[in-house]
CSV table of C-alpha atoms and ligand atoms in Angstrom, one decimal:
chain,number,residue,atom,x,y,z
A,206,MET,CA,-19.0,-55.9,40.2
A,207,GLU,CA,-20.6,-54.9,36.9
A,208,SER,CA,-17.4,-53.3,35.7
A,209,GLN,CA,-16.5,-56.1,33.4
A,210,THR,CA,-19.9,-56.7,32.0
A,211,ASP,CA,-20.5,-55.5,28.5
A,212,THR,CA,-23.2,-52.8,29.1
A,213,GLY,CA,-24.7,-53.5,25.7
A,214,GLN,CA,-25.4,-57.0,26.7
A,215,MET,CA,-26.7,-55.8,30.1
A,216,GLU,CA,-29.3,-53.7,28.4
A,217,GLN,CA,-30.5,-56.6,26.2
A,218,ARG,CA,-30.7,-58.8,29.3
A,219,LYS,CA,-33.2,-56.6,31.0
A,220,GLY,CA,-36.5,-58.1,30.6
A,221,ARG,CA,-35.1,-61.7,30.9
A,222,ARG,CA,-36.3,-64.0,33.6
A,223,LEU,CA,-34.6,-66.9,35.4
A,224,VAL,CA,-36.5,-69.6,37.3
A,225,LEU,CA,-34.7,-70.9,40.3
A,226,PHE,CA,-35.7,-74.1,42.2
A,227,PRO,CA,-33.9,-74.7,45.5
A,228,LEU,CA,-33.9,-78.1,47.4
A,229,PRO,CA,-35.9,-77.4,50.5
A,230,PHE,CA,-33.1,-77.8,53.1
A,231,GLN,CA,-31.4,-74.9,54.9
A,232,GLY,CA,-27.9,-75.6,53.5
A,233,HIS,CA,-29.4,-75.5,49.9
A,234,ILE,CA,-31.9,-72.7,50.3
A,235,ASN,CA,-29.3,-70.2,51.6
A,236,PRO,CA,-26.9,-70.4,48.6
A,237,MET,CA,-29.8,-70.5,46.0
A,238,LEU,CA,-31.4,-67.3,47.4
A,239,LEU,CA,-28.0,-65.7,47.5
A,240,LEU,CA,-27.4,-66.7,43.9
A,241,ALA,CA,-30.8,-65.2,43.0
A,242,THR,CA,-29.7,-61.9,44.6
A,243,ILE,CA,-26.4,-61.9,42.6
A,244,LEU,CA,-28.2,-62.6,39.3
A,245,HIS,CA,-30.9,-60.1,40.0
A,246,SER,CA,-28.1,-57.5,40.5
A,247,LYS,CA,-27.0,-58.4,36.9
A,248,GLY,CA,-30.3,-57.4,35.5
A,249,PHE,CA,-32.3,-60.6,35.5
A,250,SER,CA,-35.8,-60.9,36.8
A,251,ILE,CA,-36.1,-63.8,39.3
A,252,THR,CA,-38.9,-66.3,39.9
A,253,ILE,CA,-38.5,-68.8,42.7
A,254,ILE,CA,-40.4,-72.1,42.7
A,255,HIS,CA,-40.4,-73.7,46.1
A,256,THR,CA,-42.1,-76.7,47.7
A,257,ASN,CA,-44.7,-76.4,50.5
A,258,PHE,CA,-42.3,-78.5,52.6
A,259,ASN,CA,-39.9,-76.0,54.3
A,260,SER,CA,-41.8,-73.3,52.5
A,261,LEU,CA,-40.0,-69.9,51.9
A,262,ASN,CA,-41.1,-66.5,53.1
A,263,PRO,CA,-41.6,-64.3,50.0
A,264,SER,CA,-41.9,-61.1,52.1
A,265,ASN,CA,-38.1,-61.2,52.7
A,266,PHE,CA,-37.5,-60.9,49.0
A,267,PRO,CA,-39.9,-58.3,47.6
A,268,ASN,CA,-38.0,-58.2,44.2
A,269,PHE,CA,-38.6,-61.8,43.4
A,270,THR,CA,-41.7,-63.7,42.3
A,271,PHE,CA,-42.5,-66.8,44.3
A,272,HIS,CA,-44.6,-69.8,43.4
A,273,SER,CA,-45.1,-72.7,45.8
A,274,ILE,CA,-45.9,-76.2,44.5
A,275,PRO,CA,-47.8,-78.9,46.3
A,276,ASP,CA,-45.1,-81.5,46.9
A,277,GLY,CA,-47.3,-84.1,48.5
A,278,ILE,CA,-44.8,-84.8,51.2
A,279,LEU,CA,-46.6,-86.2,54.3
A,280,GLU,CA,-45.9,-85.0,57.8
A,281,SER,CA,-44.4,-88.3,58.7
A,282,GLU,CA,-42.1,-88.2,55.7
A,283,ALA,CA,-41.0,-84.6,56.4
A,284,SER,CA,-40.1,-85.4,60.0
A,285,SER,CA,-38.2,-88.6,59.1
A,286,LYS,CA,-34.4,-88.5,59.8
A,287,ASP,CA,-33.8,-90.4,56.5
A,288,VAL,CA,-32.7,-87.6,54.2
A,289,VAL,CA,-32.0,-90.0,51.4
A,290,ALA,CA,-35.6,-91.3,51.4
A,291,LEU,CA,-36.8,-87.7,51.5
A,292,ALA,CA,-34.6,-86.6,48.6
A,293,LYS,CA,-35.9,-89.5,46.6
A,294,LEU,CA,-39.5,-88.7,47.4
A,295,LEU,CA,-39.0,-85.1,46.5
A,296,ASN,CA,-37.6,-86.2,43.1
A,297,THR,CA,-40.7,-88.3,42.5
A,298,LYS,CA,-43.5,-86.4,44.0
A,299,CYS,CA,-42.5,-83.0,42.6
A,300,VAL,CA,-42.4,-84.1,39.0
A,301,GLU,CA,-46.0,-83.3,38.0
A,302,PRO,CA,-46.5,-80.2,40.1
A,303,PHE,CA,-43.2,-78.7,39.0
A,304,ARG,CA,-43.9,-79.5,35.3
A,305,ASP,CA,-47.4,-77.9,35.6
A,306,ARG,CA,-46.0,-74.8,37.1
A,307,MET,CA,-43.2,-74.5,34.5
A,308,VAL,CA,-45.8,-74.9,31.7
A,309,LYS,CA,-47.8,-72.1,33.2
A,310,LEU,CA,-44.8,-69.9,33.6
A,311,LEU,CA,-43.6,-70.5,30.0
A,312,SER,CA,-47.0,-69.7,28.5
A,313,ASP,CA,-47.5,-66.5,30.6
A,314,VAL,CA,-47.0,-63.8,28.0
A,315,SER,CA,-47.4,-61.0,30.6
A,316,GLU,CA,-44.1,-62.0,32.1
A,317,GLU,CA,-40.6,-61.6,30.6
A,318,PRO,CA,-39.4,-64.6,28.6
A,319,ILE,CA,-37.5,-67.3,30.6
A,320,SER,CA,-33.8,-67.7,29.7
A,321,CYS,CA,-33.2,-70.9,31.7
A,322,LEU,CA,-34.1,-72.9,34.8
A,323,ILE,CA,-31.5,-73.0,37.6
A,324,SER,CA,-32.2,-76.0,39.8
A,325,ASP,CA,-30.4,-77.5,42.8
A,326,ALA,CA,-28.2,-80.4,41.6
A,327,PHE,CA,-30.2,-82.8,43.9
A,328,PHE,CA,-33.4,-81.9,42.0
A,329,TYR,CA,-32.1,-84.2,39.2
A,330,PHE,CA,-35.6,-84.9,37.9
A,331,THR,CA,-35.8,-81.4,36.5
A,332,GLN,CA,-33.4,-82.2,33.6
A,333,ALA,CA,-36.0,-84.4,31.9
A,334,VAL,CA,-38.7,-81.8,32.6
A,335,ALA,CA,-36.5,-79.0,31.1
A,336,ASP,CA,-35.6,-81.2,28.1
A,337,SER,CA,-39.3,-81.9,27.4
A,338,LEU,CA,-40.1,-78.2,27.5
A,339,ARG,CA,-37.0,-77.3,25.5
A,340,LEU,CA,-35.8,-75.1,28.3
A,341,PRO,CA,-32.1,-74.9,29.1
A,342,ARG,CA,-31.3,-76.1,32.6
A,343,VAL,CA,-28.3,-74.8,34.6
A,344,VAL,CA,-27.4,-76.5,37.9
A,345,LEU,CA,-26.4,-75.0,41.2
A,346,ARG,CA,-24.3,-77.5,43.2
A,347,THR,CA,-24.3,-76.2,46.8
A,348,GLY,CA,-21.5,-78.4,48.0
A,349,GLY,CA,-17.7,-78.1,47.2
A,350,LEU,CA,-15.9,-79.3,44.1
A,351,SER,CA,-13.7,-81.6,46.2
A,352,SER,CA,-16.6,-83.7,47.4
A,353,PHE,CA,-18.2,-83.6,44.0
A,354,VAL,CA,-15.1,-85.2,42.5
A,355,VAL,CA,-15.6,-88.1,44.9
A,356,PHE,CA,-19.3,-88.4,44.0
A,357,VAL,CA,-18.3,-88.6,40.3
A,358,ALA,CA,-15.9,-91.5,41.3
A,359,PHE,CA,-18.7,-93.5,43.0
A,360,PRO,CA,-19.0,-96.1,40.2
A,361,LEU,CA,-15.3,-96.7,40.3
A,362,LEU,CA,-15.2,-96.8,44.1
A,363,ARG,CA,-17.9,-99.4,44.0
A,364,GLU,CA,-16.2,-101.4,41.3
A,365,ARG,CA,-12.9,-101.4,43.3
A,366,GLY,CA,-14.6,-102.5,46.5
A,367,TYR,CA,-14.2,-99.3,48.5
A,368,LEU,CA,-18.0,-99.0,48.6
A,369,PRO,CA,-20.0,-100.1,50.5
A,370,ILE,CA,-17.6,-99.3,53.3
A,371,GLN,CA,-16.3,-102.3,55.4
A,372,ASP,CA,-15.4,-101.4,59.0
A,373,SER,CA,-12.1,-103.3,58.6
A,374,GLN,CA,-11.0,-100.9,55.9
A,375,LEU,CA,-11.8,-97.6,57.5
A,376,GLU,CA,-8.1,-96.5,57.9
A,377,GLU,CA,-7.0,-97.6,54.4
A,378,PRO,CA,-6.1,-94.9,51.9
A,379,VAL,CA,-8.2,-94.4,48.8
A,380,ALA,CA,-5.2,-94.5,46.4
A,381,GLU,CA,-7.3,-92.9,43.6
A,382,LEU,CA,-8.3,-89.9,45.7
A,383,PRO,CA,-5.5,-88.8,48.0
A,384,PRO,CA,-5.5,-87.8,50.8
A,385,LEU,CA,-8.8,-89.5,51.5
A,386,LYS,CA,-9.0,-92.6,53.6
A,387,VAL,CA,-12.0,-95.0,53.3
A,388,LYS,CA,-13.5,-93.4,56.4
A,389,ASP,CA,-13.6,-90.0,54.6
A,390,LEU,CA,-15.8,-91.2,51.8
A,391,PRO,CA,-19.0,-89.2,51.6
A,392,VAL,CA,-21.6,-91.8,52.8
A,393,ILE,CA,-24.5,-91.8,55.2
A,394,ASP,CA,-24.8,-94.5,57.9
A,395,ASN,CA,-28.1,-96.2,58.5
A,396,VAL,CA,-29.7,-95.6,55.1
A,397,ASP,CA,-30.3,-97.9,52.2
A,398,PRO,CA,-27.0,-97.9,50.3
A,399,ASP,CA,-28.7,-98.5,46.9
A,400,SER,CA,-31.1,-95.6,47.4
A,401,TYR,CA,-28.1,-93.4,48.3
A,402,TYR,CA,-26.1,-94.5,45.2
A,403,GLU,CA,-29.2,-93.8,43.1
A,404,ILE,CA,-29.6,-90.2,44.2
A,405,ILE,CA,-25.9,-89.6,43.9
A,406,ALA,CA,-25.9,-91.0,40.4
A,407,GLY,CA,-28.9,-88.9,39.6
A,408,MET,CA,-27.2,-85.8,40.9
A,409,VAL,CA,-24.0,-86.4,39.0
A,410,ASN,CA,-25.4,-87.6,35.7
A,411,GLU,CA,-28.1,-84.9,35.4
A,412,SER,CA,-25.5,-82.2,36.3
A,413,LYS,CA,-23.3,-83.6,33.5
A,414,ALA,CA,-26.3,-83.4,31.2
A,415,SER,CA,-27.1,-79.8,32.1
A,416,SER,CA,-26.2,-76.6,30.3
A,417,GLY,CA,-23.7,-75.6,33.0
A,418,ILE,CA,-22.9,-76.0,36.7
A,419,ILE,CA,-22.5,-73.1,39.2
A,420,TRP,CA,-20.5,-73.6,42.3
A,421,ASN,CA,-20.4,-71.7,45.6
A,422,SER,CA,-16.7,-72.0,45.7
A,423,PHE,CA,-13.7,-70.2,44.3
A,424,GLU,CA,-10.8,-71.3,42.0
A,425,GLU,CA,-8.0,-70.5,44.4
A,426,LEU,CA,-9.6,-72.9,47.0
A,427,GLU,CA,-10.3,-76.0,44.8
A,428,ARG,CA,-8.2,-75.5,41.7
A,429,SER,CA,-7.0,-79.1,41.1
A,430,GLU,CA,-10.6,-80.4,41.6
A,431,LEU,CA,-11.8,-77.8,39.2
A,432,ASP,CA,-9.2,-78.9,36.6
A,433,THR,CA,-10.3,-82.5,37.0
A,434,LEU,CA,-13.9,-81.7,36.5
A,435,ARG,CA,-13.3,-79.5,33.5
A,436,GLN,CA,-11.5,-82.5,31.9
A,437,GLU,CA,-14.3,-84.9,32.8
A,438,PHE,CA,-17.4,-82.8,32.2
A,439,PRO,CA,-18.3,-81.5,28.7
A,440,ASN,CA,-20.4,-78.6,30.1
A,441,PRO,CA,-19.1,-75.3,31.5
A,442,ILE,CA,-18.3,-74.9,35.2
A,443,PHE,CA,-18.6,-71.6,37.0
A,444,PRO,CA,-17.1,-71.3,40.5
A,445,ILE,CA,-18.4,-67.9,41.5
A,446,GLY,CA,-18.4,-68.0,45.3
A,447,PRO,CA,-18.3,-67.1,48.0
A,448,PHE,CA,-21.9,-66.0,47.4
A,449,HIS,CA,-22.4,-64.3,50.8
A,450,LYS,CA,-19.5,-62.0,50.3
A,451,TYR,CA,-20.8,-60.1,47.3
A,452,TYR,CA,-21.6,-57.2,49.6
A,453,LEU,CA,-25.2,-57.0,48.4
A,454,THR,CA,-27.8,-56.4,51.0
A,455,SER,CA,-29.3,-59.8,51.1
A,456,SER,CA,-32.2,-60.8,53.2
A,457,SER,CA,-32.3,-63.8,55.5
A,458,SER,CA,-33.5,-67.1,54.1
A,459,SER,CA,-33.3,-68.8,57.5
A,460,LEU,CA,-36.0,-71.3,58.2
A,461,LEU,CA,-35.5,-70.8,62.0
A,462,ASP,CA,-35.5,-67.6,64.0
A,463,GLN,CA,-31.9,-66.4,64.6
A,464,ASP,CA,-31.3,-65.6,68.2
A,465,GLN,CA,-29.7,-62.1,68.3
A,466,SER,CA,-28.8,-62.5,72.0
A,467,SER,CA,-25.7,-64.3,70.8
A,468,ILE,CA,-24.3,-61.0,69.5
A,469,SER,CA,-24.8,-59.1,72.7
A,470,TRP,CA,-23.3,-62.0,74.6
A,471,LEU,CA,-20.3,-62.1,72.2
A,472,ASP,CA,-19.8,-58.3,72.7
A,473,LYS,CA,-18.9,-59.0,76.3
A,474,GLN,CA,-16.2,-61.6,75.5
A,475,ALA,CA,-12.4,-61.1,74.9
A,476,PRO,CA,-11.1,-61.0,71.3
A,477,LYS,CA,-10.7,-64.5,69.7
A,478,SER,CA,-11.6,-66.3,73.0
A,479,VAL,CA,-14.9,-67.9,72.1
A,480,ILE,CA,-15.5,-71.3,70.6
A,481,TYR,CA,-18.6,-71.2,68.4
A,482,ALA,CA,-20.1,-74.7,68.1
A,483,SER,CA,-22.8,-75.5,65.7
A,484,PHE,CA,-23.6,-78.7,63.7
A,485,GLY,CA,-25.9,-77.3,61.0
A,486,SER,CA,-29.4,-78.0,60.1
A,487,LEU,CA,-29.6,-81.8,59.7
A,488,ALA,CA,-27.0,-83.5,61.7
A,489,ALA,CA,-28.1,-85.4,64.8
A,490,LEU,CA,-26.1,-86.5,67.9
A,491,SER,CA,-26.6,-89.4,70.4
A,492,GLU,CA,-27.2,-88.4,74.0
A,493,ALA,CA,-23.8,-89.8,74.9
A,494,GLN,CA,-22.0,-87.7,72.2
A,495,PHE,CA,-23.9,-84.6,73.4
A,496,LEU,CA,-22.7,-85.1,76.9
A,497,GLU,CA,-19.1,-85.6,75.9
A,498,ILE,CA,-19.3,-82.4,73.9
A,499,SER,CA,-20.8,-80.6,76.8
A,500,TRP,CA,-18.1,-81.7,79.2
A,501,GLY,CA,-15.4,-81.1,76.7
A,502,LEU,CA,-16.5,-77.6,76.2
A,503,ALA,CA,-17.0,-77.0,79.9
A,504,ASN,CA,-13.6,-78.4,80.8
A,505,SER,CA,-11.8,-76.4,78.1
A,506,ASN,CA,-12.1,-73.3,80.2
A,507,GLN,CA,-12.8,-71.2,77.1
A,508,PRO,CA,-16.1,-69.3,76.7
A,509,PHE,CA,-18.4,-71.0,74.3
A,510,LEU,CA,-21.5,-70.1,72.2
A,511,TRP,CA,-23.3,-73.3,71.3
A,512,VAL,CA,-26.2,-73.8,68.9
A,513,VAL,CA,-28.3,-76.7,70.1
A,514,ARG,CA,-31.0,-77.0,67.5
A,515,PRO,CA,-34.3,-78.5,68.7
A,516,GLY,CA,-34.0,-82.1,67.7
A,517,LEU,CA,-30.2,-82.1,67.5
A,518,VAL,CA,-30.0,-84.8,70.3
A,519,CYS,CA,-31.9,-88.0,69.3
A,520,GLY,CA,-34.8,-88.6,71.6
A,521,SER,CA,-34.7,-85.1,73.3
A,522,GLU,CA,-36.6,-81.9,72.7
A,523,TRP,CA,-33.7,-79.6,73.6
A,524,LEU,CA,-31.3,-79.5,76.6
A,525,GLU,CA,-32.8,-82.1,78.9
A,526,PRO,CA,-29.8,-84.5,78.8
A,527,LEU,CA,-27.6,-81.8,80.4
A,528,PRO,CA,-26.9,-82.6,84.1
A,529,SER,CA,-28.9,-80.2,86.3
A,530,GLY,CA,-27.0,-77.1,87.3
A,531,PHE,CA,-24.5,-77.7,84.4
A,532,LEU,CA,-24.8,-74.1,83.1
A,533,ASP,CA,-24.8,-72.5,86.6
A,534,THR,CA,-21.3,-74.0,87.3
A,535,LEU,CA,-19.9,-72.2,84.2
A,536,ASN,CA,-20.6,-68.7,85.6
A,537,GLY,CA,-21.7,-67.1,82.3
A,538,ARG,CA,-18.9,-68.7,80.3
A,539,ALA,CA,-21.5,-70.5,78.1
A,540,HIS,CA,-24.4,-69.2,76.0
A,541,ILE,CA,-26.6,-71.9,74.5
A,542,ILE,CA,-29.2,-71.0,71.8
A,543,LYS,CA,-31.4,-72.7,69.3
A,544,TRP,CA,-30.2,-71.1,66.1
A,545,ALA,CA,-27.7,-68.3,65.6
A,546,PRO,CA,-27.2,-65.5,63.1
A,547,GLN,CA,-24.2,-67.5,61.9
A,548,LEU,CA,-22.7,-65.0,59.5
A,549,GLU,CA,-22.6,-62.3,62.1
A,550,VAL,CA,-21.3,-64.7,64.7
A,551,LEU,CA,-18.4,-65.8,62.6
A,552,ALA,CA,-17.5,-62.2,61.7
A,553,HIS,CA,-17.5,-61.2,65.4
A,554,PRO,CA,-14.0,-60.4,66.8
A,555,ALA,CA,-14.7,-62.5,70.0
A,556,VAL,CA,-14.9,-65.7,68.0
A,557,GLY,CA,-11.6,-67.7,68.0
A,558,ALA,CA,-12.7,-71.1,66.6
A,559,PHE,CA,-15.7,-72.8,65.0
A,560,TRP,CA,-16.5,-76.3,66.0
A,561,THR,CA,-18.4,-77.4,63.0
A,562,HIS,CA,-19.9,-80.5,61.2
A,563,ASN,CA,-18.4,-79.1,58.0
A,564,GLY,CA,-21.5,-78.6,56.0
A,565,TRP,CA,-20.2,-76.8,52.9
A,566,ASN,CA,-21.8,-73.4,53.8
A,567,SER,CA,-20.4,-73.4,57.3
A,568,THR,CA,-16.9,-74.4,56.0
A,569,LEU,CA,-16.9,-71.6,53.4
A,570,GLU,CA,-18.3,-69.1,55.9
A,571,SER,CA,-15.6,-69.9,58.4
A,572,ILE,CA,-12.9,-69.6,55.7
A,573,CYS,CA,-14.2,-66.2,54.7
A,574,GLU,CA,-13.9,-64.9,58.2
A,575,GLY,CA,-10.6,-66.5,58.9
A,576,VAL,CA,-11.9,-68.6,61.8
A,577,PRO,CA,-10.0,-71.9,62.3
A,578,MET,CA,-12.2,-75.0,62.6
A,579,ILE,CA,-12.6,-78.0,64.8
A,580,CYS,CA,-14.0,-80.5,62.4
A,581,MET,CA,-16.6,-83.1,63.4
A,582,PRO,CA,-18.3,-84.3,60.2
A,583,CYS,CA,-21.4,-86.4,60.4
A,584,PHE,CA,-22.2,-87.6,56.9
A,585,THR,CA,-21.9,-87.2,53.1
A,586,ASP,CA,-19.8,-84.3,51.8
A,587,GLN,CA,-19.0,-83.1,55.3
A,588,LYS,CA,-16.5,-85.9,55.7
A,589,VAL,CA,-14.6,-84.8,52.6
A,590,ASN,CA,-14.8,-81.1,53.6
A,591,ALA,CA,-13.4,-82.0,57.0
A,592,LYS,CA,-10.5,-83.8,55.5
A,593,TYR,CA,-9.7,-80.9,53.2
A,594,VAL,CA,-9.9,-78.4,56.1
A,595,SER,CA,-7.6,-80.4,58.3
A,596,GLN,CA,-5.2,-82.0,55.8
A,597,VAL,CA,-5.2,-80.1,52.5
A,598,TRP,CA,-5.8,-76.5,53.5
A,599,LYS,CA,-4.6,-77.2,57.0
A,600,VAL,CA,-6.9,-74.6,58.6
A,601,GLY,CA,-8.4,-76.8,61.3
A,602,LEU,CA,-8.1,-79.9,63.4
A,603,GLN,CA,-10.3,-83.0,63.0
A,604,LEU,CA,-11.8,-84.8,65.9
A,605,GLU,CA,-12.2,-88.5,65.5
A,606,ASN,CA,-15.7,-89.8,65.5
A,607,GLY,CA,-16.8,-90.7,69.0
A,608,SER,CA,-14.2,-88.5,70.7
A,609,ASP,CA,-14.4,-88.3,74.4
A,610,ARG,CA,-14.3,-85.2,76.6
A,611,LEU,CA,-10.5,-85.5,77.2
A,612,GLU,CA,-9.7,-85.6,73.5
A,613,ILE,CA,-12.1,-82.7,72.9
A,614,GLU,CA,-10.4,-80.6,75.6
A,615,ARG,CA,-7.0,-81.5,74.2
A,616,CYS,CA,-8.1,-80.5,70.6
A,617,ILE,CA,-9.4,-77.1,71.9
A,618,ARG,CA,-6.2,-76.5,73.7
A,619,ARG,CA,-4.1,-77.3,70.6
A,620,LEU,CA,-6.2,-74.8,68.6
A,621,MET,CA,-6.7,-72.0,71.1
A,622,VAL,CA,-3.5,-72.0,73.2
A,623,GLU,CA,-0.6,-73.9,71.5
A,624,LYS,CA,1.7,-72.8,68.7
A,625,GLU,CA,0.0,-75.3,66.3
A,626,GLY,CA,-3.1,-73.1,66.7
A,627,GLU,CA,-1.2,-70.0,65.8
A,628,GLU,CA,0.1,-71.6,62.6
A,629,ILE,CA,-3.4,-72.7,61.6
A,630,ARG,CA,-4.7,-69.2,62.3
A,631,ASP,CA,-2.1,-67.8,60.1
A,632,ARG,CA,-3.0,-70.1,57.2
A,633,ILE,CA,-6.7,-69.4,57.4
A,634,SER,CA,-6.1,-65.7,57.5
A,635,LYS,CA,-4.2,-66.1,54.1
A,636,LEU,CA,-7.1,-68.2,52.7
A,637,LYS,CA,-9.5,-65.5,53.9
A,638,ASP,CA,-7.5,-63.0,51.8
A,639,LYS,CA,-7.8,-65.2,48.8
A,640,ALA,CA,-11.5,-65.5,49.2
A,641,LYS,CA,-11.6,-61.7,49.3
A,642,PHE,CA,-9.5,-61.2,46.3
A,643,CYS,CA,-11.6,-63.4,44.0
A,644,LEU,CA,-14.5,-61.0,44.4
A,645,GLN,CA,-12.4,-57.9,43.7
A,646,ARG,CA,-11.9,-56.3,40.3
A,647,GLY,CA,-10.3,-58.9,38.0
A,648,GLY,CA,-10.8,-61.6,40.6
A,649,SER,CA,-11.5,-65.2,39.4
A,650,SER,CA,-15.1,-65.4,40.7
A,651,LEU,CA,-16.1,-62.1,39.2
A,652,GLN,CA,-14.7,-63.2,35.9
A,653,ASN,CA,-16.5,-66.5,36.1
A,654,LEU,CA,-19.7,-64.6,37.0
A,655,ASP,CA,-19.4,-62.5,33.8
A,656,SER,CA,-18.8,-65.8,31.8
A,657,LEU,CA,-21.9,-67.3,33.5
A,658,VAL,CA,-24.0,-64.2,32.6
A,659,SER,CA,-22.8,-64.3,28.9
A,660,HIS,CA,-23.4,-68.1,28.9
A,661,ILE,CA,-27.0,-67.7,30.1
A,662,PHE,CA,-27.5,-65.0,27.5
A,663,LYS,CA,-26.4,-67.3,24.7
A,664,LEU,CA,-28.6,-70.1,25.9
A,665,GLU,CA,-31.7,-68.2,25.0
A,666,SER,CA,-31.0,-67.9,21.3
B,1683,UDX,C1,-26.5,-79.7,54.5
B,1683,UDX,C2,-25.6,-80.9,54.5
B,1683,UDX,O1,-25.6,-81.4,55.8
B,1683,UDX,C3,-24.2,-80.5,54.1
B,1683,UDX,O2,-23.4,-81.6,54.1
B,1683,UDX,C4,-24.2,-79.9,52.7
B,1683,UDX,O3,-22.9,-79.4,52.4
B,1683,UDX,C5,-25.2,-78.7,52.7
B,1683,UDX,O4,-26.5,-79.1,53.2
B,1683,UDX,P1,-26.3,-78.1,56.7
B,1683,UDX,O5,-26.4,-79.1,57.8
B,1683,UDX,O6,-27.5,-77.3,56.5
B,1683,UDX,O7,-25.9,-78.7,55.3
B,1683,UDX,O8,-25.0,-77.2,56.9
B,1683,UDX,P2,-24.4,-76.0,56.1
B,1683,UDX,O9,-24.1,-76.4,54.7
B,1683,UDX,O10,-23.3,-75.5,56.9
B,1683,UDX,O11,-25.5,-74.9,56.0
B,1683,UDX,C6,-26.1,-74.4,57.2
B,1683,UDX,C7,-26.5,-72.9,56.9
B,1683,UDX,O12,-27.3,-72.5,58.0
B,1683,UDX,C8,-25.3,-72.0,56.8
B,1683,UDX,O13,-25.5,-71.1,55.8
B,1683,UDX,C9,-25.3,-71.3,58.2
B,1683,UDX,O14,-24.9,-69.9,58.1
B,1683,UDX,C10,-26.8,-71.3,58.6
B,1683,UDX,N1,-26.9,-71.4,60.0
B,1683,UDX,C11,-26.4,-72.5,60.7
B,1683,UDX,C12,-27.5,-70.4,60.7
B,1683,UDX,O15,-28.0,-69.4,60.1
B,1683,UDX,N2,-27.6,-70.5,62.1
B,1683,UDX,C13,-27.2,-71.5,62.8
B,1683,UDX,O16,-27.3,-71.5,64.0
B,1683,UDX,C14,-26.6,-72.6,62.1
């Protein structure tokens, strides 16, 4: 990995520090901590600033320095399902504590000098703080390039009447962004649209104002979106993913305990037979949806490993909505857990398909293991990711929202049994190879990583 790095520069970099600031949600923490590990391997010292809300466990990362800041988020705000309101609060309440912490870090002469701040794109307030401290800020955008291009187009989409979405237009194509239809636009139901547009604008505009944007993606996957962004954005863009495939020993940044019983259960299943179902860390299902999914899985006759996160089903603690005796009738064909070691699960030979909400991390992790997807996006970028999986890369099938058990059963059959599934499997296995090559000597992501390191090095002077 270091083969292309100029060793002279590497020497000079030693003694330089990067300050990283992850957004406190699982799908954002994982890639930021992986990025920290990658940059640490390039000779940088790492300081992580994190909020008290969804606080991190420093003992998993003994090589990094951690500082927590009091975010002032109340219990009631933290447990709210309104992620837009929470993102806005974080961007308001963290300003002073973050600034105070940065001032302390910058004036601490016992530590190495700080080259730059790397913040999550959704912590958009940090651009103004960094400017005021004359500190360069680089952004990590944890989602894909494809959905970002759509976020960039939000002002246009609003001007042309695509947004806010009208139910009568759901099936209409978005002519400016093929192959998206109106229903694929990355919105969230039941939140204040103006607040949502505000955080998206903050995320896009302050990314544009930054000294560079890092992506957990790779050129071969999203080349045309990368070209679009390189034309529209003045700052450099570095797709250096997939982060979790750098073969560094990286520690877990999971906020929940990962149930290892899933691996011993998978060990007993036939190759490529299991459907792994998980809908990420934030998505929620209604009780009716949950029951249709349960019956769809049960009736598919395939073994399944299902992550039912506590709180996944609105109004329930865990599995209460399941009919009594449901699991007994399946004779060991099902294993339900609260949280999985997802990377290990997807890499397990018994897994044949991933039924996912298409969070960007899950999507990329599935591609990297060559596991075809059943797509059931819930909100925001997941909708764009699902469309790309099913219609651009053609490595999965998308279930329509509100699918019933018969449709689910049919979709599983198409993927697991029919010829269509074989073709999809073949395509994702080729994409898996591309993901692998970009991290090999001369590969696009390694080259971009070298450019990123040189770029950071130039920022200091
Ligand atoms: C959120 C948003 O929902 C998503 O749209 C955005 O792209 C990223 O932030 P999240 O719901 O957390 O994503 O899903 P995802 O991006 O897939 O990230 C989940 C992470 O948790 C993955 O790295 C996955 O490996 C991990 N995970 C998930 C586990 O370790 N165990 C599990 O059981 C499920």
